[in-house]
Amino acid sequence: MASHRKPRPAGTRGAGLRTPVLATAALTSVAVLSQTADAAPPADGKPSLEEVEKKVDDLYRQAESATEKYNAAKEQTGKQRNHIDSLREEVARRTARLNKAREELGSFAAAQYRTGAATPDTATFLLADSPQDYFDESQLMNRLTSRQKSAVDDYVTEQAATMKKRQEAAKSLQTLSESQNELQTAKATVQKKLASARTLLSQLTAEEKARLAAIERQKQEAAARKAAELAKQQAAEAQAQAQQDSGSSSGGSSSDGSSTSGGSSTSSGTYATKAEKAISFARAQIGKPYVWGATGPGSYDCSGLTQAAWKAAGVTLPRTTYEQVDAGTTVSLADAKPGDLIFFYDDISHVGIYIGNGMMIHAPKPGAYVREESIYYAGESIIHSVVRPA
């Protein structure tokens, strides 16, 4: 499914990202906690809790990446199936016209036979595999009336067009079969990754699960602190911008007192209105389970949620993260506005909808539920880009 991804230069990744002041300290505290939780290697040779946590996270991420491939293959399969249905309908219509042309030729032949005007050439023509080849001989063409010639031309045209459509349909069926194989492969990959993650988690003791939960809480607290820093930074910049706009407005008004910046504010207001609808929809889905390949209404995967949220605002987004990342304007994280899409990881395999103050709503991973969470939930380094879709 490589064709669904669009390679991006490393230099464009996370364009304009600014590191909050407390970022290093927050990450350090999480790292120290994780290391101290399992500082000593287990005597029985089992993987440490930290290793299990990393392995499970990796498996979930791989499953989510495979899910996006599954979504792309499923969408492509649907399009191809619709195309084949259209081709079949077209072939049926052309076959009907071909039969009609053949019947008209047959009526001419029957009339010639009844009147004794039939010639060996005519009989040969009607039995020939390729009528056009035979009609290249001018002798027979001269014998045909204009109406008969028109009927022959119609027959030859429809025969060629029908054959072409049948070949196109056969080729499309082959492509559909290949897409279905890709779909099954992606599905099997997701299921395998999820099964491996469940197996690892099932082998943990109650104490290990409690310690793992404690580490996760610490990570969430660190992520929340980073989100608060971003919110403070964005608030300061918004205030400075508002003051600048106020000064420009008072000094740049026209002679009749009207402002010259109405177009920009109208555009911004339109986006804010749509974004509010998208966020409202996403917030209403909080608590619903993540299910790979799901687009609602009872469950979602990450791109299924963002697609449904913006659809509620009247904006159509593509199905997969690979396509959604190109469905708008890329902005810096510092300039992110509520409603923007936040993409994660180098392979762009996860997405959430920004709601402001460093927070987002997303469908996180298998086994989790749609929730509101810091955009730094897994660290700043995984943030790929921010896209404004409308």
C-alpha positions as semicolon CSV with decimal commas, in nm:
position;residue;x (nm);y (nm);z (nm)
1;M;0,000;0,000;0,000
2;A;0,297;0,227;-0,041
3;S;0,114;0,416;-0,313
4;H;-0,121;0,561;-0,050
5;R;0,162;0,728;0,134
6;K;0,325;1,047;0,026
7;P;0,691;1,070;0,132
8;R;0,779;1,393;0,303
9;P;1,118;1,555;0,345
10;A;1,248;1,525;0,698
11;G;1,287;1,900;0,712
12;T;0,912;1,964;0,687
13;R;0,824;1,745;0,980
14;G;0,665;1,931;1,269
15;A;0,717;2,265;1,094
16;G;0,725;2,553;1,337
17;L;0,714;2,337;1,652
18;R;0,833;2,519;1,963
19;T;0,956;2,335;2,269
20;P;0,795;2,455;2,594
21;V;1,030;2,550;2,876
22;L;0,939;2,253;3,095
23;A;0,960;1,992;2,818
24;T;1,301;1,855;2,912
25;A;1,224;1,840;3,281
26;A;0,893;1,665;3,222
27;L;1,039;1,400;2,998
28;T;1,328;1,347;3,237
29;S;1,095;1,283;3,528
30;V;0,907;1,020;3,326
31;A;1,229;0,853;3,216
32;V;1,360;0,838;3,573
33;L;1,035;0,688;3,698
34;S;1,033;0,424;3,424
35;Q;1,394;0,332;3,488
36;T;1,360;0,308;3,865
37;A;1,048;0,096;3,831
38;D;1,254;-0,176;3,668
39;A;1,613;-0,083;3,738
40;A;1,724;-0,435;3,822
41;P;1,691;-0,704;3,553
42;P;1,458;-0,987;3,656
43;A;1,634;-1,297;3,783
44;D;1,405;-1,538;3,596
45;G;1,500;-1,404;3,253
46;K;1,155;-1,256;3,185
47;P;1,143;-0,919;3,007
48;S;1,138;-0,620;3,240
49;L;0,820;-0,422;3,290
50;E;0,971;-0,137;3,091
51;E;1,047;-0,374;2,803
52;V;0,695;-0,513;2,812
53;E;0,549;-0,163;2,810
54;K;0,760;-0,061;2,510
55;K;0,680;-0,382;2,325
56;V;0,306;-0,343;2,382
57;D;0,316;0,022;2,272
58;D;0,509;-0,076;1,960
59;L;0,260;-0,351;1,879
60;Y;-0,035;-0,116;1,918
61;R;0,135;0,138;1,694
62;Q;0,210;-0,124;1,431
63;A;-0,151;-0,239;1,450
64;E;-0,272;0,117;1,398
65;S;-0,040;0,159;1,100
66;A;-0,173;-0,167;0,955
67;T;-0,526;-0,040;1,022
68;E;-0,466;0,262;0,799
69;K;-0,341;0,029;0,526
70;Y;-0,656;-0,179;0,576
71;N;-0,871;0,135;0,550
72;A;-0,698;0,236;0,226
73;A;-0,737;-0,111;0,075
74;K;-1,101;-0,127;0,181
75;E;-1,177;0,211;0,026
76;Q;-0,999;0,117;-0,296
77;T;-1,185;-0,213;-0,311
78;G;-1,516;-0,031;-0,276
79;K;-1,432;0,210;-0,558
80;Q;-1,323;-0,074;-0,785
81;R;-1,638;-0,273;-0,713
82;N;-1,853;0,029;-0,803
83;H;-1,650;0,077;-1,122
84;I;-1,700;-0,287;-1,218
85;D;-2,074;-0,260;-1,157
86;S;-2,085;0,042;-1,390
87;L;-1,885;-0,146;-1,653
88;R;-2,119;-0,442;-1,633
89;E;-2,418;-0,215;-1,685
90;E;-2,244;-0,054;-1,983
91;V;-2,160;-0,394;-2,132
92;A;-2,523;-0,502;-2,092
93;R;-2,646;-0,188;-2,272
94;R;-2,395;-0,229;-2,552
95;T;-2,475;-0,599;-2,586
96;A;-2,842;-0,510;-2,626
97;R;-2,754;-0,260;-2,902
98;L;-2,527;-0,519;-3,063
99;N;-2,807;-0,775;-3,066
100;K;-3,040;-0,519;-3,219
101;A;-2,788;-0,444;-3,494
102;R;-2,741;-0,817;-3,553
103;E;-3,119;-0,866;-3,581
104;E;-3,141;-0,587;-3,837
105;L;-2,869;-0,749;-4,046
106;G;-3,052;-1,079;-4,017
107;S;-3,372;-0,922;-4,146
108;F;-3,187;-0,792;-4,452
109;A;-3,043;-1,137;-4,520
110;A;-3,385;-1,298;-4,480
111;A;-3,539;-1,047;-4,721
112;Q;-3,272;-1,116;-4,979
113;Y;-3,328;-1,489;-4,943
114;R;-3,706;-1,458;-4,991
115;T;-3,662;-1,245;-5,303
116;G;-3,387;-1,463;-5,444
117;A;-3,139;-1,175;-5,428
118;A;-2,904;-1,344;-5,184
119;T;-2,556;-1,406;-5,311
120;P;-2,277;-1,627;-5,186
121;D;-2,096;-1,310;-5,081
122;T;-2,382;-1,211;-4,852
123;A;-2,392;-1,551;-4,689
124;T;-2,018;-1,545;-4,642
125;F;-2,044;-1,204;-4,476
126;L;-2,307;-1,319;-4,228
127;L;-2,095;-1,618;-4,128
128;A;-1,765;-1,431;-4,111
129;D;-1,587;-1,387;-3,774
130;S;-1,472;-1,035;-3,865
131;P;-1,732;-0,843;-4,070
132;Q;-1,509;-0,540;-4,111
133;D;-1,234;-0,742;-4,278
134;Y;-1,479;-0,879;-4,530
135;F;-1,632;-0,539;-4,606
136;D;-1,295;-0,407;-4,710
137;E;-1,375;-0,561;-5,046
138;S;-1,557;-0,291;-5,240
139;Q;-1,759;-0,537;-5,454
140;L;-1,991;-0,631;-5,167
141;M;-2,009;-0,276;-5,034
142;N;-2,137;-0,159;-5,371
143;R;-2,423;-0,408;-5,347
144;L;-2,549;-0,270;-5,016
145;T;-2,811;0,002;-4,996
146;S;-2,735;0,304;-4,774
147;R;-2,968;0,168;-4,507
148;Q;-2,798;-0,172;-4,512
149;K;-2,455;-0,011;-4,499
150;S;-2,565;0,197;-4,199
151;A;-2,683;-0,119;-4,024
152;V;-2,352;-0,290;-4,092
153;D;-2,158;0,011;-3,963
154;D;-2,366;0,014;-3,645
155;Y;-2,302;-0,354;-3,594
156;V;-1,927;-0,325;-3,640
157;T;-1,906;-0,020;-3,410
158;E;-2,108;-0,182;-3,134
159;Q;-1,913;-0,506;-3,165
160;A;-1,581;-0,326;-3,117
161;A;-1,709;-0,109;-2,831
162;T;-1,865;-0,404;-2,652
163;M;-1,546;-0,606;-2,679
164;K;-1,345;-0,314;-2,540
165;K;-1,576;-0,276;-2,240
166;R;-1,565;-0,649;-2,172
167;Q;-1,185;-0,640;-2,170
168;E;-1,191;-0,339;-1,937
169;A;-1,426;-0,519;-1,701
170;A;-1,201;-0,828;-1,697
171;K;-0,897;-0,612;-1,614
172;S;-1,086;-0,434;-1,336
173;L;-1,189;-0,770;-1,188
174;Q;-0,822;-0,869;-1,173
175;T;-0,734;-0,544;-0,998
176;L;-1,020;-0,596;-0,755
177;S;-0,890;-0,942;-0,672
178;E;-0,546;-0,797;-0,596
179;S;-0,697;-0,528;-0,373
180;Q;-0,898;-0,789;-0,185
181;N;-0,577;-0,983;-0,123
182;E;-0,413;-0,669;0,015
183;L;-0,720;-0,614;0,232
184;Q;-0,693;-0,962;0,378
185;T;-0,319;-0,922;0,439
186;A;-0,367;-0,593;0,623
187;K;-0,649;-0,743;0,830
188;A;-0,435;-1,043;0,927
189;T;-0,149;-0,811;1,025
190;V;-0,371;-0,608;1,255
191;Q;-0,512;-0,916;1,422
192;K;-0,166;-1,067;1,472
193;K;-0,027;-0,749;1,633
194;L;-0,324;-0,715;1,866
195;A;-0,306;-1,081;1,968
196;S;0,065;-1,043;2,053
197;A;-0,006;-0,735;2,264
198;R;-0,287;-0,911;2,452
199;T;-0,059;-1,208;2,518
200;L;0,213;-0,989;2,667
201;L;-0,033;-0,805;2,891
202;S;-0,197;-1,126;3,007
203;Q;0,137;-1,250;3,140
204;L;0,178;-0,959;3,380
205;T;0,108;-1,009;3,749
206;A;-0,138;-0,787;3,934
207;E;0,153;-0,599;4,090
208;E;0,317;-0,543;3,752
209;K;-0,008;-0,416;3,605
210;A;-0,042;-0,171;3,895
211;R;0,313;-0,045;3,843
212;L;0,252;-0,015;3,470
213;A;-0,061;0,190;3,540
214;A;0,141;0,416;3,771
215;I;0,398;0,478;3,497
216;E;0,118;0,559;3,254
217;R;-0,032;0,810;3,499
218;Q;0,303;0,982;3,535
219;K;0,335;1,008;3,158
220;Q;-0,012;1,160;3,135
221;E;0,073;1,415;3,405
222;A;0,392;1,513;3,222
223;A;0,196;1,544;2,896
224;A;-0,065;1,760;3,068
225;R;0,208;1,995;3,197
226;K;0,345;2,033;2,844
227;A;-0,005;2,101;2,713
228;A;-0,049;2,372;2,976
229;E;0,279;2,532;2,868
230;L;0,164;2,536;2,506
231;A;-0,172;2,682;2,608
232;K;0,003;2,962;2,799
233;Q;0,228;3,033;2,501
234;Q;-0,064;3,040;2,256
235;A;-0,267;3,265;2,487
236;A;0,021;3,514;2,510
237;E;0,064;3,518;2,133
238;A;-0,311;3,559;2,079
239;Q;-0,319;3,854;2,316
240;A;-0,024;4,017;2,141
241;Q;-0,190;3,961;1,803
242;A;-0,517;4,109;1,927
243;Q;-0,339;4,420;2,048
244;Q;-0,159;4,450;1,716
245;D;-0,486;4,408;1,523
246;S;-0,652;4,668;1,743
247;G;-0,378;4,918;1,668
248;S;-0,386;4,843;1,297
249;S;-0,765;4,872;1,289
250;S;-0,772;5,215;1,451
251;G;-0,496;5,344;1,225
252;G;-0,605;5,176;0,902
253;S;-0,973;5,264;0,880
254;S;-1,109;5,428;0,567
255;S;-1,243;5,782;0,563
256;D;-1,597;5,662;0,629
257;G;-1,481;5,480;0,943
258;S;-1,501;5,126;0,800
259;S;-1,223;4,876;0,859
260;T;-1,024;4,725;0,569
261;S;-0,967;4,383;0,731
262;G;-1,320;4,246;0,716
263;G;-1,244;3,971;0,461
264;S;-0,984;3,804;0,681
265;S;-1,199;3,813;0,992
266;T;-1,494;3,672;0,799
267;S;-1,280;3,381;0,675
268;S;-1,152;3,315;1,026
269;G;-1,504;3,327;1,165
270;T;-1,628;3,077;0,907
271;Y;-1,354;2,830;0,999
272;A;-1,420;2,877;1,371
273;T;-1,789;2,799;1,317
274;K;-1,716;2,480;1,128
275;A;-1,447;2,378;1,376
276;E;-1,690;2,424;1,663
277;K;-1,934;2,183;1,499
278;A;-1,658;1,928;1,434
279;I;-1,535;1,948;1,794
280;S;-1,889;1,925;1,930
281;F;-1,941;1,604;1,734
282;A;-1,607;1,459;1,847
283;R;-1,680;1,543;2,210
284;A;-2,012;1,359;2,185
285;Q;-1,822;1,043;2,087
286;I;-1,606;1,040;2,402
287;G;-1,632;0,702;2,574
288;K;-1,697;0,504;2,255
289;P;-1,446;0,223;2,188
290;Y;-1,160;0,229;1,943
291;V;-1,222;-0,042;1,684
292;W;-0,987;-0,073;1,391
293;G;-1,151;0,007;1,059
294;A;-1,457;0,160;1,228
295;T;-1,618;0,487;1,114
296;G;-1,903;0,509;1,363
297;P;-2,153;0,556;1,496
298;G;-2,083;0,308;1,776
299;S;-1,704;0,292;1,747
300;Y;-1,416;0,456;1,562
301;D;-1,055;0,430;1,465
302;C;-0,849;0,750;1,465
303;S;-0,910;0,865;1,107
304;G;-1,267;0,743;1,114
305;L;-1,334;0,981;1,405
306;T;-1,177;1,286;1,242
307;Q;-1,354;1,213;0,915
308;A;-1,692;1,183;1,090
309;A;-1,633;1,494;1,302
310;W;-1,560;1,719;1,006
311;K;-1,840;1,561;0,806
312;A;-2,074;1,686;1,079
313;A;-1,939;2,035;0,999
314;G;-2,009;1,992;0,629
315;V;-1,650;1,919;0,526
316;T;-1,561;1,595;0,348
317;L;-1,226;1,444;0,445
318;P;-1,062;1,137;0,286
319;R;-1,075;0,809;0,476
320;T;-0,711;0,751;0,574
321;T;-0,451;0,950;0,766
322;Y;-0,225;0,934;0,460
323;E;-0,482;1,131;0,261
324;Q;-0,618;1,353;0,539
325;V;-0,272;1,502;0,596
326;D;-0,296;1,654;0,246
327;A;-0,658;1,770;0,282
328;G;-0,585;2,120;0,404
329;T;-0,322;2,379;0,490
330;T;-0,022;2,287;0,705
331;V;0,037;2,525;0,998
332;S;0,285;2,531;1,284
333;L;0,196;2,381;1,619
334;A;0,227;2,724;1,780
335;D;-0,043;2,849;1,539
336;A;-0,277;2,551;1,586
337;K;-0,644;2,639;1,624
338;P;-0,934;2,433;1,757
339;G;-1,053;2,199;1,482
340;D;-0,709;2,149;1,327
341;L;-0,588;1,793;1,271
342;I;-0,277;1,680;1,460
343;F;-0,086;1,399;1,289
344;F;0,162;1,169;1,461
345;Y;0,460;0,948;1,374
346;D;0,680;0,947;1,066
347;D;0,442;0,715;0,882
348;I;0,145;0,944;0,962
349;S;-0,045;0,655;1,117
350;H;-0,238;0,847;1,385
351;V;-0,450;1,163;1,397
352;G;-0,653;1,360;1,650
353;I;-0,864;1,677;1,639
354;Y;-0,718;1,973;1,827
355;I;-0,952;2,143;2,076
356;G;-0,718;2,411;2,211
357;N;-0,495;2,449;2,516
358;G;-0,262;2,173;2,400
359;M;-0,542;1,916;2,410
360;M;-0,713;1,699;2,151
361;I;-0,990;1,443;2,113
362;H;-0,883;1,117;1,950
363;A;-0,945;0,745;1,930
364;P;-0,610;0,636;2,080
365;K;-0,554;0,266;2,021
366;P;-0,710;-0,082;2,043
367;G;-0,851;-0,148;2,388
368;A;-0,898;0,223;2,458
369;Y;-1,189;0,464;2,418
370;V;-1,235;0,797;2,245
371;R;-1,104;1,053;2,492
372;E;-0,971;1,403;2,548
373;E;-0,596;1,399;2,596
374;S;-0,279;1,607;2,571
375;I;-0,127;1,620;2,224
376;Y;0,197;1,521;2,402
377;Y;0,045;1,193;2,520
378;A;0,341;0,999;2,380
379;G;0,599;1,277;2,372
380;E;0,667;1,575;2,150
381;S;0,895;1,390;1,908
382;I;0,610;1,189;1,756
383;I;0,412;1,497;1,645
384;H;0,436;1,501;1,266
385;S;0,234;1,802;1,153
386;V;-0,075;2,017;1,199
387;V;-0,329;2,059;0,917
388;R;-0,624;2,298;0,890
389;P;-0,885;2,112;0,685
390;A;-1,136;2,382;0,593
